[in-house]
Amino acid sequence: MCSLITLAAEESTFTFSADRTEAVLSQGKERTVLSGNAVVQTNATLIEADQIELYGNDFRFVVCSGDIRVTDEEQGFVLNCRDLFFDRETEVTRVQGYTEMVDQKNSMVVKGSFFENRAGENVSIIQIGVRILRDDEDGTMVCRSEFARYSRDEDLLELSGMPRVTWKGDNYQASRINIDLETDEITMEGKVSGTMYT
C-alpha cells in the first residue's frame, strides 16, 4: 500500500510517499519513517531511497539509507549514494561513503567518498579519492585529487590534495589546480609539473 502525504511549511511544500509509513506526530517528537520505494519531493529536489526518515520541526531533516537517488532539476544534477542527510531549511545535502554525481549542465561525472552540496551557494564539496570525468567536443578531461570545490555559478572547479589533470593528452600536477569549465582554462599553483605532447 502506497501513501502520499503533502505537508506545508512556512516557506515550502513537500510531499512524500512509500509502501509503508510509520509516523509519530506528538508535539516536539515529530518523526516519520518511510520504507519501500520511499520518495520525498521538496522544491526542485526529488529524493528516492529504500528508507527515508523525516524529523524535526516541520520535518526539516531528511535521513536516507539504501539505494538512494537524488535529482535536482534546478541545479541539473543526479546523485547516487547509500547514506544521505538533507536539511530542507538550509538546503544542505551531506553524504558519507562512495558517492557518484552526474552533472548534466557541464557533462561531468564526479565520484568521491564525502560529498556536501550547498544549494543556497550553488557549491559542491567533494573529498577523499575524488575522480572527475568531463566530456565535451574536445575530448575527455580526467581529474584526480583528495579535495574538490565545484562552484556552479562561476563554472569553476578547484582541486587540491595531490591534484592531477589529464586533458588532450597532456598531464598536469600542482599543489592546487583551478579549471574554468566555460573556457577549459587550467591554472596551477604551488609546485607545478607536467607532460605536454605536441
mmCIF file of C-alpha atoms in Angstrom:
data_model
loop_
_atom_site.group_PDB
_atom_site.id
_atom_site.type_symbol
_atom_site.label_atom_id
_atom_site.label_comp_id
_atom_site.label_asym_id
_atom_site.label_seq_id
_atom_site.Cartn_x
_atom_site.Cartn_y
_atom_site.Cartn_z
ATOM 1 C CA MET A 1 0.000 0.000 0.000
ATOM 2 C CA CYS A 2 1.476 3.366 -1.034
ATOM 3 C CA SER A 3 0.745 6.522 0.907
ATOM 4 C CA LEU A 4 1.142 10.088 -0.330
ATOM 5 C CA ILE A 5 1.218 12.971 2.125
ATOM 6 C CA THR A 6 1.664 16.690 1.433
ATOM 7 C CA LEU A 7 2.926 18.971 4.190
ATOM 8 C CA ALA A 8 3.156 22.763 4.012
ATOM 9 C CA ALA A 9 5.817 24.582 5.998
ATOM 10 C CA GLU A 10 6.094 28.360 6.176
ATOM 11 C CA GLU A 11 8.368 28.600 3.137
ATOM 12 C CA SER A 12 7.739 25.448 1.093
ATOM 13 C CA THR A 13 5.514 22.482 0.430
ATOM 14 C CA PHE A 14 6.833 18.972 0.182
ATOM 15 C CA THR A 15 5.336 15.583 -0.494
ATOM 16 C CA PHE A 16 6.390 12.103 0.491
ATOM 17 C CA SER A 17 5.236 8.583 -0.255
ATOM 18 C CA ALA A 18 6.243 4.981 0.446
ATOM 19 C CA ASP A 19 4.964 1.404 0.569
ATOM 20 C CA ARG A 20 4.918 1.652 4.367
ATOM 21 C CA THR A 21 4.830 4.676 6.686
ATOM 22 C CA GLU A 22 5.311 4.892 10.462
ATOM 23 C CA ALA A 23 4.624 8.305 11.998
ATOM 24 C CA VAL A 24 4.840 9.927 15.441
ATOM 25 C CA LEU A 25 3.155 13.334 15.356
ATOM 26 C CA SER A 26 3.399 14.323 19.055
ATOM 27 C CA GLN A 27 4.453 17.952 19.602
ATOM 28 C CA GLY A 28 8.257 18.151 19.695
ATOM 29 C CA LYS A 29 8.693 14.464 18.786
ATOM 30 C CA GLU A 30 7.608 14.555 15.162
ATOM 31 C CA ARG A 31 9.147 11.671 13.237
ATOM 32 C CA THR A 32 8.128 9.724 10.158
ATOM 33 C CA VAL A 33 9.847 6.657 8.700
ATOM 34 C CA LEU A 34 9.116 5.756 5.083
ATOM 35 C CA SER A 35 10.046 2.238 3.926
ATOM 36 C CA GLY A 36 9.981 0.647 0.487
ATOM 37 C CA ASN A 37 10.000 2.848 -2.618
ATOM 38 C CA ALA A 38 10.310 5.905 -0.369
ATOM 39 C CA VAL A 39 10.097 9.276 -2.128
ATOM 40 C CA VAL A 40 10.396 12.865 -0.875
ATOM 41 C CA GLN A 41 9.826 15.853 -3.191
ATOM 42 C CA THR A 42 10.794 19.290 -1.885
ATOM 43 C CA ASN A 43 11.122 22.354 -4.122
ATOM 44 C CA ALA A 44 13.236 21.217 -7.112
ATOM 45 C CA THR A 45 14.752 18.211 -5.276
ATOM 46 C CA LEU A 46 13.434 14.649 -5.647
ATOM 47 C CA ILE A 47 14.845 12.036 -3.243
ATOM 48 C CA GLU A 48 14.230 8.322 -3.782
ATOM 49 C CA ALA A 49 15.544 5.683 -1.340
ATOM 50 C CA ASP A 50 14.882 2.301 0.285
ATOM 51 C CA GLN A 51 14.195 4.090 3.581
ATOM 52 C CA ILE A 52 13.724 7.749 4.478
ATOM 53 C CA GLU A 53 13.325 9.237 7.956
ATOM 54 C CA LEU A 54 11.840 12.723 8.435
ATOM 55 C CA TYR A 55 12.172 14.533 11.773
ATOM 56 C CA GLY A 56 12.480 17.940 13.433
ATOM 57 C CA ASN A 57 10.220 20.993 13.280
ATOM 58 C CA ASP A 58 8.164 20.876 10.058
ATOM 59 C CA PHE A 59 10.121 17.703 9.181
ATOM 60 C CA ARG A 60 13.192 19.822 8.485
ATOM 61 C CA PHE A 61 15.679 16.910 8.448
ATOM 62 C CA VAL A 62 15.706 14.019 5.972
ATOM 63 C CA VAL A 63 17.905 10.937 6.544
ATOM 64 C CA CYS A 64 18.054 8.303 3.792
ATOM 65 C CA SER A 65 19.567 4.829 3.516
ATOM 66 C CA GLY A 66 19.770 2.031 0.958
ATOM 67 C CA ASP A 67 19.848 2.693 -2.765
ATOM 68 C CA ILE A 68 19.479 6.471 -2.955
ATOM 69 C CA ARG A 69 18.940 8.689 -5.972
ATOM 70 C CA VAL A 70 18.668 12.481 -5.670
ATOM 71 C CA THR A 71 17.581 14.519 -8.679
ATOM 72 C CA ASP A 72 17.858 18.310 -8.573
ATOM 73 C CA GLU A 73 16.245 19.742 -11.699
ATOM 74 C CA GLU A 74 17.132 23.327 -10.818
ATOM 75 C CA GLN A 75 20.879 22.647 -10.474
ATOM 76 C CA GLY A 76 20.870 19.941 -13.141
ATOM 77 C CA PHE A 77 22.454 17.026 -11.278
ATOM 78 C CA VAL A 78 21.698 13.453 -10.250
ATOM 79 C CA LEU A 79 23.353 11.962 -7.157
ATOM 80 C CA ASN A 80 23.643 8.237 -6.324
ATOM 81 C CA CYS A 81 24.767 7.020 -2.885
ATOM 82 C CA ARG A 82 23.944 4.747 0.095
ATOM 83 C CA ASP A 83 23.556 7.137 3.079
ATOM 84 C CA LEU A 84 22.378 10.746 2.905
ATOM 85 C CA PHE A 85 21.411 13.630 5.204
ATOM 86 C CA PHE A 86 19.393 16.598 3.876
ATOM 87 C CA ASP A 87 18.442 19.802 5.735
ATOM 88 C CA ARG A 88 15.381 21.245 3.995
ATOM 89 C CA GLU A 89 15.793 24.652 5.642
ATOM 90 C CA THR A 90 19.422 25.309 4.672
ATOM 91 C CA GLU A 91 19.184 23.054 1.565
ATOM 92 C CA VAL A 92 22.456 21.361 2.508
ATOM 93 C CA THR A 93 22.951 17.737 1.447
ATOM 94 C CA ARG A 94 25.703 15.588 3.029
ATOM 95 C CA VAL A 95 26.811 12.114 2.019
ATOM 96 C CA GLN A 96 29.468 9.913 3.611
ATOM 97 C CA GLY A 97 30.628 6.853 1.688
ATOM 98 C CA TYR A 98 31.020 6.290 -2.027
ATOM 99 C CA THR A 99 29.072 8.886 -3.992
ATOM 100 C CA GLU A 100 28.566 9.457 -7.697
ATOM 101 C CA MET A 101 27.144 12.676 -9.121
ATOM 102 C CA VAL A 102 26.230 13.273 -12.756
ATOM 103 C CA ASP A 103 26.207 16.980 -13.607
ATOM 104 C CA GLN A 104 24.193 17.316 -16.785
ATOM 105 C CA LYS A 105 24.962 21.031 -17.198
ATOM 106 C CA ASN A 106 28.715 20.508 -17.602
ATOM 107 C CA SER A 107 28.672 16.874 -18.850
ATOM 108 C CA MET A 108 30.616 15.714 -15.771
ATOM 109 C CA VAL A 109 30.699 12.608 -13.615
ATOM 110 C CA VAL A 110 32.044 13.261 -10.104
ATOM 111 C CA LYS A 111 32.999 10.466 -7.672
ATOM 112 C CA GLY A 112 34.254 10.652 -4.094
ATOM 113 C CA SER A 113 33.808 9.331 -0.542
ATOM 114 C CA PHE A 114 32.384 12.505 1.028
ATOM 115 C CA PHE A 115 30.007 14.914 -0.648
ATOM 116 C CA GLU A 116 28.348 18.130 0.508
ATOM 117 C CA ASN A 117 26.054 20.174 -1.697
ATOM 118 C CA ARG A 118 25.130 23.703 -0.584
ATOM 119 C CA ALA A 119 22.190 24.641 -2.788
ATOM 120 C CA GLY A 120 21.981 28.199 -1.433
ATOM 121 C CA GLU A 121 25.577 28.880 -2.515
ATOM 122 C CA ASN A 122 25.327 26.625 -5.594
ATOM 123 C CA VAL A 123 28.551 24.907 -4.449
ATOM 124 C CA SER A 124 29.524 21.245 -4.055
ATOM 125 C CA ILE A 125 32.404 19.964 -1.901
ATOM 126 C CA ILE A 126 33.840 16.532 -2.714
ATOM 127 C CA GLN A 127 36.549 14.809 -0.660
ATOM 128 C CA ILE A 128 38.600 11.602 -0.411
ATOM 129 C CA GLY A 129 39.588 9.815 -3.609
ATOM 130 C CA VAL A 130 37.965 12.388 -5.890
ATOM 131 C CA ARG A 131 37.614 11.381 -9.557
ATOM 132 C CA ILE A 132 36.065 13.699 -12.126
ATOM 133 C CA LEU A 133 35.415 12.942 -15.789
ATOM 134 C CA ARG A 134 34.255 15.697 -18.112
ATOM 135 C CA ASP A 135 33.302 15.142 -21.750
ATOM 136 C CA ASP A 136 32.952 17.799 -24.421
ATOM 137 C CA GLU A 137 33.621 18.138 -28.145
ATOM 138 C CA ASP A 138 37.393 18.356 -27.480
ATOM 139 C CA GLY A 139 37.572 15.037 -25.614
ATOM 140 C CA THR A 140 37.555 13.804 -22.017
ATOM 141 C CA MET A 141 39.179 15.671 -19.152
ATOM 142 C CA VAL A 142 40.221 13.401 -16.266
ATOM 143 C CA CYS A 143 40.822 14.941 -12.815
ATOM 144 C CA ARG A 144 42.046 13.293 -9.605
ATOM 145 C CA SER A 145 42.524 14.858 -6.179
ATOM 146 C CA GLU A 146 41.707 14.477 -2.488
ATOM 147 C CA PHE A 147 39.584 17.632 -2.319
ATOM 148 C CA ALA A 148 37.443 19.430 -4.885
ATOM 149 C CA ARG A 149 35.231 22.517 -4.703
ATOM 150 C CA TYR A 150 32.798 22.964 -7.570
ATOM 151 C CA SER A 151 31.096 26.360 -7.967
ATOM 152 C CA ARG A 152 28.255 26.162 -10.486
ATOM 153 C CA ASP A 153 27.673 29.941 -10.532
ATOM 154 C CA GLU A 154 31.288 30.590 -11.538
ATOM 155 C CA ASP A 155 31.727 27.371 -13.590
ATOM 156 C CA LEU A 156 34.899 26.827 -11.557
ATOM 157 C CA LEU A 157 36.432 23.572 -10.356
ATOM 158 C CA GLU A 158 39.134 23.879 -7.660
ATOM 159 C CA LEU A 159 41.308 20.815 -6.954
ATOM 160 C CA SER A 160 43.795 20.318 -4.112
ATOM 161 C CA GLY A 161 45.422 17.414 -2.290
ATOM 162 C CA MET A 162 47.760 15.893 -4.918
ATOM 163 C CA PRO A 163 45.645 17.065 -7.875
ATOM 164 C CA ARG A 164 46.315 15.692 -11.361
ATOM 165 C CA VAL A 165 44.581 16.615 -14.597
ATOM 166 C CA THR A 166 44.848 14.819 -17.942
ATOM 167 C CA TRP A 167 43.499 16.834 -20.879
ATOM 168 C CA LYS A 168 44.089 16.414 -24.623
ATOM 169 C CA GLY A 169 46.968 14.024 -23.928
ATOM 170 C CA ASP A 170 48.737 16.459 -21.556
ATOM 171 C CA ASN A 171 49.279 15.730 -17.840
ATOM 172 C CA TYR A 172 49.350 18.427 -15.145
ATOM 173 C CA GLN A 173 50.289 18.233 -11.450
ATOM 174 C CA ALA A 174 50.464 21.032 -8.883
ATOM 175 C CA SER A 175 49.670 21.908 -5.272
ATOM 176 C CA ARG A 176 46.410 23.436 -6.473
ATOM 177 C CA ILE A 177 44.679 23.336 -9.864
ATOM 178 C CA ASN A 178 41.746 25.545 -10.917
ATOM 179 C CA ILE A 179 39.711 24.781 -14.027
ATOM 180 C CA ASP A 180 37.361 27.254 -15.708
ATOM 181 C CA LEU A 181 34.712 24.906 -17.110
ATOM 182 C CA GLU A 182 33.417 27.512 -19.533
ATOM 183 C CA THR A 183 36.761 28.191 -21.249
ATOM 184 C CA ASP A 184 38.685 24.994 -20.257
ATOM 185 C CA GLU A 185 41.439 27.265 -18.904
ATOM 186 C CA ILE A 186 43.657 25.441 -16.385
ATOM 187 C CA THR A 187 45.507 27.469 -13.719
ATOM 188 C CA MET A 188 48.120 25.812 -11.498
ATOM 189 C CA GLU A 189 49.652 26.991 -8.215
ATOM 190 C CA GLY A 190 52.467 25.761 -5.976
ATOM 191 C CA LYS A 191 54.894 23.072 -7.114
ATOM 192 C CA VAL A 192 53.908 22.620 -10.763
ATOM 193 C CA SER A 193 54.906 19.849 -13.167
ATOM 194 C CA GLY A 194 53.501 18.430 -16.358
ATOM 195 C CA THR A 195 53.976 16.497 -19.537
ATOM 196 C CA MET A 196 52.778 18.049 -22.767
ATOM 197 C CA TYR A 197 52.502 16.295 -26.107
ATOM 198 C CA THR A 198 52.750 18.161 -29.401
#
